[in-house]
Amino acid sequence: MTLDQLRIFVEVAEHGHVTRAAESLGMSQSAASAAIASLEGSCEIILFDRVGRGIRLTDNGRIFLREARAVLDRASMARSVLQDLAGHPGPIGIAASQTIATYWLPRRLATFQAANSRMRFNVVIRNTNEVETAIVEGEANIGLVEGPTQHPALIRQLIDHDKIVLVVSSEQPRLPLNKNGRLDLRVMKWVVRETGSGTRRGLEDLAARVGLSVNDLNIALELPSNEAVREAIEAGAGATIISRHVVASAIAAGRLTEIPIELPQREYAMVRHRDRHATLAEKALVAHLTEATSQPVSLELSENSLKVAP
Amino acid sequence: MTLDQLRIFVEVAEHGHVTRAAESLGMSQSAASAAIASLEGSCEIILFDRVGRGIRLTDNGRIFLREARAVLDRASMARSVLQDLAGHPGPIGIAASQTIATYWLPRRLATFQAANSRMRFNVVIRNTNEVETAIVEGEANIGLVEGPTQHPALIRQLIDHDKIVLVVSSEQPRLPLNKNGRLDLRVMKWVVRETGSGTRRGLEDLAARVGLSVNDLNIALELPSNEAVREAIEAGAGATIISRHVVASAIAAGRLTEIPIELPQREYAMVRHRDRHATLAEKALVAHLTEATSQPVSLELSENSLKVAP
DNA sequence: TGTTTTTAATCGATATAATCGATGAAATAG
DNA sequence: CTATTTCATCGATTATATCGATTAAAAACA
């Protein structure tokens, strides 16, 4: 069993196709075919069913695929450590939430890049839940999330705070206030991000803190990006709670109106894998991203409703 | 970077010696030397200092050694999964505490082996702490321990209970009872197993439950095996708390005397790695070892002393 | 100091294994 | 029925790993 065989096996399994896998690996079809045959022969096991003129993973193959991936992941980690030690750092994988990747990360990465021109980054946008798994699985080195994280294998560092705001379209700023002149979350129409995103979580947390469950809220629209949500709100689809960065210019331009209630600040956190070796490059980036974090602010809440500032 | 290169690198690093590593791998010295050179050349990094006529790992080499080991571990896991799927199960690694390995495991393994003659086992004796790390590190597939375990990556199943007893030499059964006719742990001379063993832990727990720390106890002798402890007690070295299995025949033969106090039953538990693929053979063994566990029994305790049964 | 032994690197030769291009066989599409 | 797709196989080629022998350097020993 060699790493090459595993690499070929995984590629073939993922493509479901010997020829295309071979292409994508830059080798001949016969070489790929031979590698699979040799892997199967070495343990007298069948990993692919030859069905028709194609192939399909057997159940055994599917089980072994997980193992093969794990070995390759570990090997690529080892390789990147080696290259880092040799002073040829590979790209640093960063998985960040939409809000952070769009409004927080770019300028910090730019200043860091300016000072460390040889370093390269590989930034992917994932919602908070997906970032968590990306770090645990080793798909990325550094994760940047808004909400809380659960996994015990993660170390978490606070890196910043974000003010979130409640906004509605400027064309229909009629607020459903209750008899006490307070804002009732239940009678508003909400436009939200998908479950698992930090932005969505912001609303869920707020609801929970005034004694409501998510089911009590009237979710009118669920959209997959901050900008999509903003567009919907501008079109009058309802209200949302979102990072001030996303809506600052729309508010300034008068297209959106911010409802002046006190909302909790949200934490931006960096998560990394507890047991994974951090390359020198990674350590430098971590240091750069963690410097100068601001302080959180508390929030006063009451039953099912929120005080609107005078 | 190939698995062979990593294997050779690890072997050389562990031996600190190219020639001996090559021997132990069954290859020529020149082949091993070339493999190292190729590994170093591929990333332009120096893993060994050539000092005198020997070699020594560099700091970089030491860091990479961890990675290399991790890759090889993962690879050997993958290989064993493959062989298992092919119906050629490799030996199942079992790490068990002394007491369990000696008095509990043999007959269960014997009955299992009788019904599954093709299966092989690789049993090592470790104390409870060492078993925990063996499972976490993947050195063994199944762990059998007496005490509690901490690591979140472990799944734990109760498999049995063990009665532990307090014994002294029959030649000096004078018990240091206090004025209430109760047994004071502090004035006894104890013979114990090493820290980290379940047997030692039994005494520590008992002390804690009557409000004492281990430092309050008079530890006369610390010995590395149950039988060594028993021999010491028989020679009149003091008292100990130990599994009834270890001392049953000595009590029956009149060489040891059991002090009739109520002691808590101790749990035998099986621990396995949460994320690791269990082979078919392993699943069968787990099923066999977990069937028919008995029920625990509570214990009544009071301040610093123990009631001796009439 | 000179000699022997130990050790890792190197070199040329050889064996092993991977890869290629071509071909065949089987299945599908038109 | 033909053309095409796709994987397996075969022989030739190439690359690479390994070997045995040798060298160079260091250490041990006399």
XYZ file of C-alpha atoms (C1' of nucleotides) in Angstrom:
680
model
C 0.000 0.000 0.000
C 1.591 3.268 -1.110
C 0.460 6.859 -0.846
C 0.276 7.003 -4.639
C -2.081 4.068 -4.712
C -4.265 5.715 -2.091
C -4.258 8.993 -3.985
C -5.271 7.225 -7.171
C -7.918 5.198 -5.374
C -9.495 8.287 -3.837
C -9.444 10.138 -7.137
C -11.048 7.229 -8.976
C -13.628 6.790 -6.236
C -14.515 10.471 -6.313
C -14.777 10.640 -10.091
C -16.418 7.234 -10.336
C -14.310 7.019 -13.440
C -10.840 5.618 -14.080
C -10.151 7.613 -17.233
C -11.188 10.979 -15.818
C -9.363 10.347 -12.560
C -6.213 9.513 -14.496
C -6.566 12.705 -16.505
C -7.039 14.777 -13.398
C -3.920 13.162 -11.917
C -1.945 13.715 -15.091
C -1.261 10.068 -15.746
C -2.341 7.435 -18.224
C -5.509 5.454 -17.760
C -3.605 2.210 -17.718
C -1.439 3.394 -14.829
C -4.477 4.277 -12.761
C -6.123 0.995 -13.592
C -2.998 -0.898 -12.611
C -2.732 0.995 -9.330
C -6.283 0.044 -8.380
C -5.683 -3.547 -9.410
C -2.543 -3.674 -7.334
C -4.277 -2.195 -4.295
C -7.091 -4.701 -4.636
C -4.663 -7.534 -5.282
C -2.485 -6.821 -2.272
C -5.352 -7.654 0.074
C -7.486 -9.776 -2.213
C -10.398 -7.431 -1.855
C -12.770 -5.893 -4.356
C -13.067 -2.121 -4.035
C -14.958 -1.435 -7.255
C -17.715 -3.332 -9.028
C -17.120 -3.406 -12.761
C -20.645 -2.675 -13.871
C -21.265 -2.192 -17.550
C -18.415 -0.216 -18.983
C -18.065 1.780 -15.791
C -17.085 1.107 -12.224
C -18.811 1.690 -8.918
C -17.480 1.645 -5.368
C -18.415 -1.453 -3.418
C -19.521 -1.173 0.213
C -16.026 -2.199 1.237
C -14.627 0.445 -1.052
C -16.781 3.071 0.570
C -15.529 2.117 4.012
C -11.936 2.090 2.843
C -12.385 5.462 1.139
C -12.715 7.111 4.530
C -9.497 5.487 5.693
C -7.636 6.395 2.536
C -8.717 10.023 2.820
C -7.605 10.122 6.433
C -4.169 8.796 5.528
C -3.773 11.284 2.689
C -4.903 14.168 4.891
C -2.360 13.217 7.498
C 0.313 12.863 4.853
C -0.405 16.249 3.328
C -0.248 17.746 6.781
C 3.150 16.150 7.290
C 4.296 17.464 3.940
C 3.200 20.987 4.760
C 5.026 20.820 8.077
C 8.133 19.711 6.236
C 7.871 22.505 3.717
C 7.238 25.019 6.435
C 10.305 23.856 8.339
C 12.269 24.178 5.135
C 11.141 27.783 4.810
C 8.835 27.170 1.880
C 5.479 27.673 3.547
C 2.466 26.477 1.629
C -0.751 28.475 1.536
C -2.543 28.916 4.858
C -6.099 27.627 4.694
C -8.609 30.031 6.215
C -12.289 29.226 6.598
C -14.307 32.293 7.533
C -17.950 33.190 7.934
C -19.473 35.426 5.277
C -19.563 38.529 7.372
C -15.995 38.154 8.555
C -14.644 37.129 5.155
C -16.275 40.140 3.535
C -15.996 42.973 6.050
C -13.339 42.065 8.576
C -10.724 39.826 7.019
C -9.736 41.585 3.765
C -7.995 44.611 5.247
C -6.193 42.577 7.905
C -5.062 40.045 5.360
C -3.923 42.886 3.131
C -1.739 44.471 5.808
C -0.329 41.089 6.727
C 0.366 40.235 3.126
C 2.117 43.553 2.653
C 4.493 42.698 5.467
C 4.893 39.040 4.470
C 4.826 39.028 0.727
C 5.846 35.395 0.332
C 2.847 34.039 2.159
C -0.216 32.815 0.355
C -3.728 32.231 1.626
C -6.570 30.033 0.672
C -9.761 31.631 1.965
C -13.097 29.837 1.758
C -16.454 31.125 2.956
C -18.404 28.767 5.182
C -21.103 29.345 7.719
C -20.131 29.007 11.359
C -21.067 25.344 11.620
C -19.182 24.452 8.480
C -16.100 26.328 9.646
C -16.102 24.197 12.749
C -16.046 20.950 10.792
C -13.483 22.324 8.331
C -11.059 22.894 11.181
C -11.784 19.588 12.867
C -11.332 17.695 9.596
C -8.145 19.555 8.776
C -9.505 21.155 5.593
C -8.446 24.562 6.875
C -5.824 25.738 9.342
C -7.580 28.756 10.775
C -11.293 29.297 11.251
C -13.049 32.607 11.825
C -16.564 32.433 13.221
C -19.228 34.629 14.747
C -21.223 32.306 16.919
C -20.216 29.923 19.683
C -18.440 26.652 18.864
C -18.815 23.301 20.585
C -16.089 20.921 19.534
C -13.608 20.052 22.302
C -10.728 19.699 19.827
C -10.902 23.408 19.029
C -9.065 26.223 20.721
C -10.876 29.493 20.533
C -9.566 33.033 20.749
C -11.621 36.198 20.785
C -10.473 38.475 17.989
C -13.047 41.255 17.756
C -16.586 42.435 18.385
C -19.252 43.382 15.930
C -22.205 45.658 16.476
C -25.355 44.202 14.998
C -28.353 46.308 14.108
C -32.052 45.865 13.475
C -33.054 47.354 10.116
C -36.164 47.718 7.987
C -36.831 49.349 4.646
C -36.991 53.120 4.828
C -40.179 53.031 2.800
C -42.134 51.151 5.437
C -40.745 51.961 8.833
C -44.048 51.323 10.612
C -43.041 49.438 13.705
C -45.454 46.990 15.372
C -45.118 48.396 18.897
C -47.250 46.865 21.645
C -49.338 48.819 24.127
C -46.311 49.623 26.282
C -44.580 51.146 23.298
C -42.205 48.188 23.149
C -41.176 46.183 20.148
C -42.696 42.689 19.878
C -40.502 40.288 17.894
C -43.428 37.969 17.209
C -45.423 40.260 14.979
C -42.559 41.287 12.720
C -41.729 39.729 9.364
C -38.151 38.505 9.374
C -35.674 37.938 6.582
C -32.896 35.642 7.745
C -29.759 33.817 6.690
C -29.639 30.008 6.608
C -29.482 27.907 9.749
C -25.930 27.471 10.938
C -24.857 30.991 10.006
C -23.723 33.374 12.683
C -26.074 36.066 11.413
C -29.070 33.775 11.830
C -27.809 32.803 15.193
C -27.810 36.453 16.239
C -31.571 36.611 15.834
C -32.095 33.237 17.481
C -30.077 34.302 20.505
C -31.964 37.563 20.789
C -35.282 35.739 20.630
C -34.136 33.294 23.279
C -33.019 36.122 25.553
C -36.478 37.677 25.583
C -38.093 34.301 26.178
C -39.079 33.307 22.649
C -38.203 30.300 20.540
C -37.369 30.559 16.850
C -40.710 28.973 16.015
C -42.490 31.959 17.560
C -40.975 34.227 14.941
C -42.480 34.950 11.580
C -39.724 33.981 9.139
C -40.777 35.439 5.802
C -37.654 34.696 3.789
C -34.444 32.713 4.173
C -31.508 33.773 1.996
C -27.954 32.501 1.690
C -25.917 35.708 1.836
C -25.775 38.944 3.797
C -26.134 41.008 0.647
C -29.134 38.974 -0.483
C -30.778 39.661 2.858
C -30.011 43.381 2.560
C -31.481 43.514 -0.921
C -34.640 41.816 0.317
C -34.993 44.250 3.196
C -34.476 47.195 0.865
C -37.265 45.769 -1.272
C -39.498 45.874 1.791
C -39.588 42.162 2.586
C -39.343 42.701 6.323
C -36.791 43.252 9.032
C -33.512 41.616 9.937
C -30.719 41.690 12.445
C -27.406 41.943 10.722
C -23.884 43.239 11.062
C -23.698 47.033 10.821
C -20.985 46.630 8.172
C -23.453 45.080 5.762
C -25.989 47.885 5.996
C -23.949 50.945 6.939
C -23.910 52.474 3.483
C -27.559 51.619 2.813
C -28.526 53.368 6.047
C -26.369 56.354 5.158
C -27.977 56.476 1.732
C -31.418 56.401 3.319
C -32.502 53.119 1.758
C -32.635 51.335 5.115
C -33.675 52.551 8.536
C -32.053 51.317 11.712
C -34.424 50.726 14.613
C -32.602 52.115 17.644
C -32.768 49.256 20.114
C -29.933 47.944 22.156
C -28.571 44.714 20.751
C -25.801 42.580 22.189
C -22.423 42.859 20.575
C -21.390 39.742 18.797
C -18.042 38.036 19.257
C -15.733 37.247 16.403
C -13.542 34.308 17.304
C -10.633 32.474 15.776
C -10.697 28.704 16.105
C -7.856 26.314 15.507
C -7.260 22.630 16.065
C -5.876 21.834 19.474
C -3.470 19.074 18.443
C -2.356 20.296 15.050
C 1.127 21.610 14.440
C 1.019 25.303 13.603
C 3.508 26.341 10.951
C 5.652 29.416 11.471
C 3.620 31.247 8.860
C 0.443 30.286 10.654
C 1.754 31.488 14.002
C 2.639 34.835 12.483
C -0.817 35.213 10.974
C -2.494 34.202 14.224
C -0.478 36.831 16.065
C -1.451 39.447 13.512
C -5.150 38.613 13.615
C -5.416 38.458 17.396
C -3.790 41.762 18.242
C -5.981 44.636 19.470
C -9.367 43.115 20.237
C -12.028 45.366 21.709
C -14.207 44.854 24.778
C -17.744 43.460 24.887
C -20.773 45.426 26.079
C -23.777 44.114 28.011
C -27.448 44.429 27.132
C -30.598 44.981 29.142
C -33.566 42.805 28.183
C -37.142 42.211 29.293
C -39.937 39.730 28.697
C -40.699 39.078 24.991
C -40.070 42.662 23.952
C -37.333 45.179 23.476
C -37.074 48.789 24.557
C -36.877 51.200 21.654
C -34.574 54.094 22.373
C -36.288 57.524 22.512
C 7.290 11.619 0.038
C 6.375 7.943 0.231
C 5.266 5.753 3.082
C 8.473 3.759 2.697
C 10.543 6.882 3.122
C 8.596 7.782 6.241
C 8.989 4.292 7.635
C 12.719 4.400 7.031
C 12.991 7.898 8.473
C 11.183 6.911 11.658
C 13.270 3.780 12.052
C 16.508 5.689 11.561
C 15.381 8.419 13.931
C 14.450 5.889 16.590
C 17.679 3.927 16.272
C 19.764 7.052 15.813
C 21.635 4.812 13.452
C 21.345 4.198 9.738
C 22.987 0.794 9.695
C 20.975 -0.652 12.546
C 17.746 0.820 11.222
C 18.446 -0.750 7.842
C 19.097 -4.107 9.483
C 15.896 -3.910 11.476
C 14.017 -3.114 8.257
C 15.732 -5.925 6.408
C 17.351 -3.717 3.820
C 20.827 -2.571 2.971
C 22.421 0.425 4.636
C 22.826 2.175 1.331
C 19.119 1.913 0.605
C 18.223 3.476 3.923
C 20.779 6.203 3.433
C 19.420 6.951 -0.013
C 15.853 7.091 1.289
C 16.790 9.670 3.900
C 18.737 11.669 1.361
C 15.785 11.638 -1.009
C 13.368 12.730 1.725
C 15.670 15.555 2.703
C 16.296 16.498 -0.905
C 12.630 16.654 -1.859
C 12.092 19.588 0.480
C 15.628 20.864 0.773
C 15.609 20.350 4.486
C 18.107 18.774 6.854
C 16.582 16.168 9.138
C 19.805 14.732 10.530
C 23.054 16.324 11.529
C 26.010 14.255 10.376
C 28.059 14.474 13.499
C 31.229 12.450 13.625
C 30.569 9.116 12.031
C 27.029 9.073 13.363
C 23.879 11.043 12.790
C 21.598 12.936 15.104
C 18.088 14.274 14.581
C 17.935 18.025 14.068
C 15.208 20.094 15.740
C 13.344 20.080 12.452
C 13.758 16.336 12.297
C 12.265 15.967 15.734
C 9.228 17.990 14.754
C 8.788 16.036 11.559
C 9.180 12.744 13.408
C 5.838 13.327 15.116
C 4.181 13.959 11.779
C 5.777 10.937 10.176
C 4.636 8.694 12.997
C 1.124 10.044 12.717
C 1.009 9.306 9.006
C 2.311 5.781 9.506
C -0.167 5.127 12.296
C -3.005 6.254 10.115
C -1.717 4.148 7.249
C -1.432 1.031 9.340
C -4.958 1.607 10.542
C -6.130 1.851 6.963
C -4.291 -1.331 6.106
C -5.870 -3.229 8.965
C -9.312 -2.014 7.899
C -8.598 -3.263 4.398
C -7.444 -6.637 5.620
C -10.436 -6.918 7.878
C -12.809 -6.123 5.037
C -11.030 -8.779 2.996
C -11.741 -11.319 5.715
C -8.138 -11.565 6.829
C -8.402 -9.847 10.172
C -5.134 -8.887 11.779
C -4.590 -9.368 15.476
C -6.822 -7.302 17.752
C -4.752 -5.129 20.062
C -5.953 -5.281 23.646
C -4.482 -3.147 26.396
C -5.649 -4.301 29.814
C -4.879 -3.505 33.399
C -2.939 -6.118 35.334
C -5.859 -7.328 37.362
C -8.122 -7.656 34.353
C -5.449 -9.174 32.128
C -4.639 -11.781 34.745
C -7.923 -12.693 36.373
C -10.736 -11.577 34.092
C -9.624 -11.625 30.493
C -8.020 -15.058 30.003
C -11.110 -17.210 30.320
C -13.244 -14.836 28.213
C -10.609 -14.679 25.540
C -10.335 -18.460 25.659
C -14.057 -19.003 25.063
C -14.042 -16.404 22.316
C -10.999 -17.937 20.692
C -12.622 -21.367 20.802
C -15.568 -20.029 18.840
C -13.462 -17.883 16.496
C -10.329 -19.876 15.916
C -8.957 -17.665 13.153
C -8.729 -14.563 15.307
C -5.531 -13.528 16.988
C -4.964 -11.137 19.863
C -2.172 -8.955 20.987
C -2.613 -8.365 24.706
C -0.406 -5.927 26.573
C -0.543 -5.101 30.259
C -0.669 -1.401 31.075
C -1.931 0.455 34.074
C -5.206 2.320 33.703
C -3.601 5.610 32.687
C -1.403 3.941 30.113
C -4.347 2.047 28.661
C -6.089 5.344 28.105
C -3.216 6.781 26.097
C -2.725 3.493 24.219
C -6.302 3.723 22.934
C -6.114 7.431 22.164
C -2.845 6.968 20.275
C -4.159 3.974 18.395
C -1.615 1.528 19.808
C -4.424 -0.780 20.844
C -7.985 -1.303 19.641
C -9.652 -2.234 22.892
C -8.775 -1.073 26.384
C -9.849 -2.699 29.632
C -9.525 -0.584 32.749
C -10.583 -0.516 36.363
C -10.673 3.147 37.233
C -12.421 6.094 35.654
C -11.183 7.545 32.356
C -11.151 11.180 31.290
C -10.435 11.499 27.618
C -13.398 12.762 25.544
C -12.339 10.692 22.527
C -13.084 7.475 24.390
C -16.312 5.560 24.557
C -16.698 3.599 27.696
C -18.772 0.526 28.408
C -19.231 -1.147 31.756
C -18.271 -4.805 31.470
C -18.132 -6.145 34.990
C -17.694 -5.477 38.700
C -14.968 -6.588 41.011
C -15.110 -7.023 44.752
C -12.038 -5.590 46.426
C -10.905 -6.621 49.849
C -8.711 -5.322 52.644
C -6.127 -7.900 53.656
C -3.254 -8.231 56.095
C -0.851 -11.044 56.861
C -2.420 -13.799 58.947
C 0.595 -13.683 61.210
C -0.049 -10.121 62.330
C -3.728 -9.400 62.145
C -3.593 -6.819 64.935
C -5.827 -4.070 63.699
C -5.247 -0.446 64.778
C -8.836 0.233 65.805
C -9.656 3.616 67.329
C -11.631 4.166 70.530
C -14.972 3.640 68.784
C -13.787 0.279 67.547
C -13.458 1.677 64.042
C -10.603 1.234 61.619
C -8.408 4.300 61.092
C -6.733 4.300 57.698
C -4.073 6.751 58.863
C -2.319 4.488 61.325
C -2.030 1.489 59.020
C 1.020 0.588 56.955
C 0.028 0.270 53.320
C 1.549 -1.669 50.469
C 0.361 -0.263 47.167
C 0.679 -0.533 43.412
C 2.193 2.309 41.379
C 0.372 5.570 40.731
C -1.885 5.289 37.718
C -2.921 1.705 38.438
C -6.548 0.903 39.135
C -5.599 -1.001 42.255
C -3.808 2.040 43.718
C -6.745 4.145 42.726
C -9.024 1.889 44.751
C -7.213 2.882 47.941
C -7.035 6.544 46.950
C -10.774 6.622 46.321
C -11.515 4.953 49.593
C -9.313 7.439 51.449
C -11.024 10.327 49.694
C -14.440 8.996 50.581
C -13.665 9.035 54.285
C -12.178 12.517 54.015
C -8.480 11.722 53.735
C -5.921 12.568 51.102
C -3.313 10.080 49.891
C -0.662 12.029 51.771
C -2.386 11.210 55.053
C -1.729 7.518 54.482
C 1.365 5.695 55.529
C 2.644 4.165 52.303
C 5.265 1.635 53.356
C 5.935 0.018 50.006
C 5.090 0.614 46.370
C 5.295 -2.396 44.058
C 4.561 -2.837 40.359
C 2.380 -5.938 40.303
C -0.546 -7.415 42.175
C 1.389 -10.558 42.967
C 4.334 -8.553 44.279
C 1.961 -6.701 46.587
C 0.450 -9.971 47.768
C 3.869 -11.445 48.474
C 4.792 -8.366 50.501
C 1.604 -8.553 52.528
C 2.156 -12.246 53.175
C 5.602 -11.318 54.451
C 3.954 -8.975 56.914
C 4.779 -5.676 55.244
C 1.398 -4.144 55.955
C -2.109 -4.043 54.522
C -3.548 -3.449 51.104
C -6.770 -3.145 49.226
C -6.791 -5.437 46.274
C -9.028 -7.477 44.006
C -10.380 -10.556 45.712
C -9.122 -12.642 42.780
C -5.529 -11.876 43.676
C -5.795 -13.001 47.257
C -8.596 -15.574 47.242
C -6.350 -18.613 47.396
C -3.984 -17.021 49.930
C -6.957 -16.308 52.192
C -8.267 -19.831 51.714
C -4.824 -21.213 52.566
C -4.734 -19.076 55.691
C -1.701 -17.016 54.670
C -3.730 -13.781 54.469
C -6.613 -12.518 56.539
C -9.420 -10.455 55.115
C -10.610 -7.595 57.314
C -14.389 -7.690 56.974
C -15.231 -4.090 56.108
C -17.541 -2.957 53.404
C -15.668 -1.739 50.371
C -17.155 -0.312 47.188
C -17.304 -2.582 44.199
C -15.017 -1.504 41.453
C -16.099 -1.124 37.850
C -14.362 -2.874 35.023
C -14.848 -0.888 31.839
C -14.028 -1.337 28.195
C -12.806 1.774 26.409
C -12.509 2.268 22.674
C -11.770 5.204 20.432
C -14.833 7.169 19.442
C -13.852 7.857 15.837
C -11.975 4.702 14.962
C -13.383 2.137 12.582
C -14.095 -1.095 14.402
C -13.283 -4.184 12.381
C -15.752 -7.029 12.196
C -13.503 -9.114 14.400
C -13.361 -6.295 16.911
C -17.122 -5.904 16.950
C -17.538 -9.596 17.627
C -15.052 -9.473 20.490
C -16.686 -6.371 21.950
C -20.044 -8.117 21.874
C -18.569 -11.139 23.597
C -16.855 -9.127 26.322
C -19.825 -6.903 27.098
C -22.444 -9.577 27.564
C -23.696 -10.339 31.067
C -22.399 -7.558 33.282
C -23.439 -7.571 36.930
C -24.901 -4.778 39.035
C -22.994 -2.372 41.314
C -23.489 -2.154 45.056
C -23.350 0.936 47.248
C -21.250 1.497 50.363
C -21.845 3.252 53.627
C -19.003 5.438 54.867
C -18.239 7.739 57.763
C -15.643 10.321 58.769
C -12.032 9.104 58.468
C -12.810 5.594 59.590
C -14.526 2.438 58.463
C -16.920 0.156 60.239
C -15.554 -3.321 60.767
C -18.222 -5.983 60.403
C -18.986 -7.946 63.564
C 51.307 7.873 16.583
C 49.643 4.266 13.623
C 46.261 0.601 13.058
C 41.803 -1.264 13.279
C 37.007 -0.725 13.564
C 32.843 1.590 12.915
C 29.807 4.329 10.288
C 27.535 6.981 6.676
C 27.804 8.404 1.942
C 28.648 7.334 -2.765
C 29.009 4.705 -7.038
C 27.934 1.472 -10.633
C 25.115 -2.516 -11.607
C 20.897 -4.772 -11.207
C 16.346 -5.820 -10.161
C 11.866 -4.101 -9.349
C 8.008 -1.575 -10.231
C 5.552 2.166 -12.391
C 4.097 4.064 -16.479
C 3.107 4.419 -21.207
C 0.913 3.524 -25.741
C -1.546 0.228 -28.162
C -4.981 -3.166 -28.274
C -8.945 -5.922 -26.906
C -13.461 -6.736 -24.846
C -17.696 -5.286 -23.267
C -21.292 -2.170 -22.990
C -23.875 1.688 -24.610
C -25.619 5.262 -27.907
C -27.085 6.639 -32.239
C -25.144 -2.333 -37.111
C -21.672 0.946 -36.391
C -19.312 4.242 -33.648
C -18.033 5.411 -29.206
C -16.950 4.997 -24.575
C -14.623 2.707 -20.987
C -11.835 -0.409 -18.401
C -8.409 -4.225 -18.452
C -4.397 -6.216 -20.396
C -0.002 -6.640 -22.771
C 4.680 -5.678 -24.151
C 8.076 -2.054 -24.150
C 10.171 1.558 -21.784
C 11.553 4.240 -18.154
C 12.257 5.450 -13.559
C 13.531 4.250 -9.184
C 14.800 1.435 -5.336
C 18.013 -1.592 -3.800
C 22.229 -4.012 -3.577
C 27.234 -4.915 -2.921
C 31.488 -2.787 -2.965
C 34.160 1.096 -2.013
C 35.484 5.488 0.051
C 36.119 8.918 3.588
C 35.889 10.228 8.031
C 35.808 9.580 12.779
C 36.560 6.950 16.882
C 38.751 3.224 19.495
C 42.706 1.012 20.585
C 47.469 -0.274 20.882
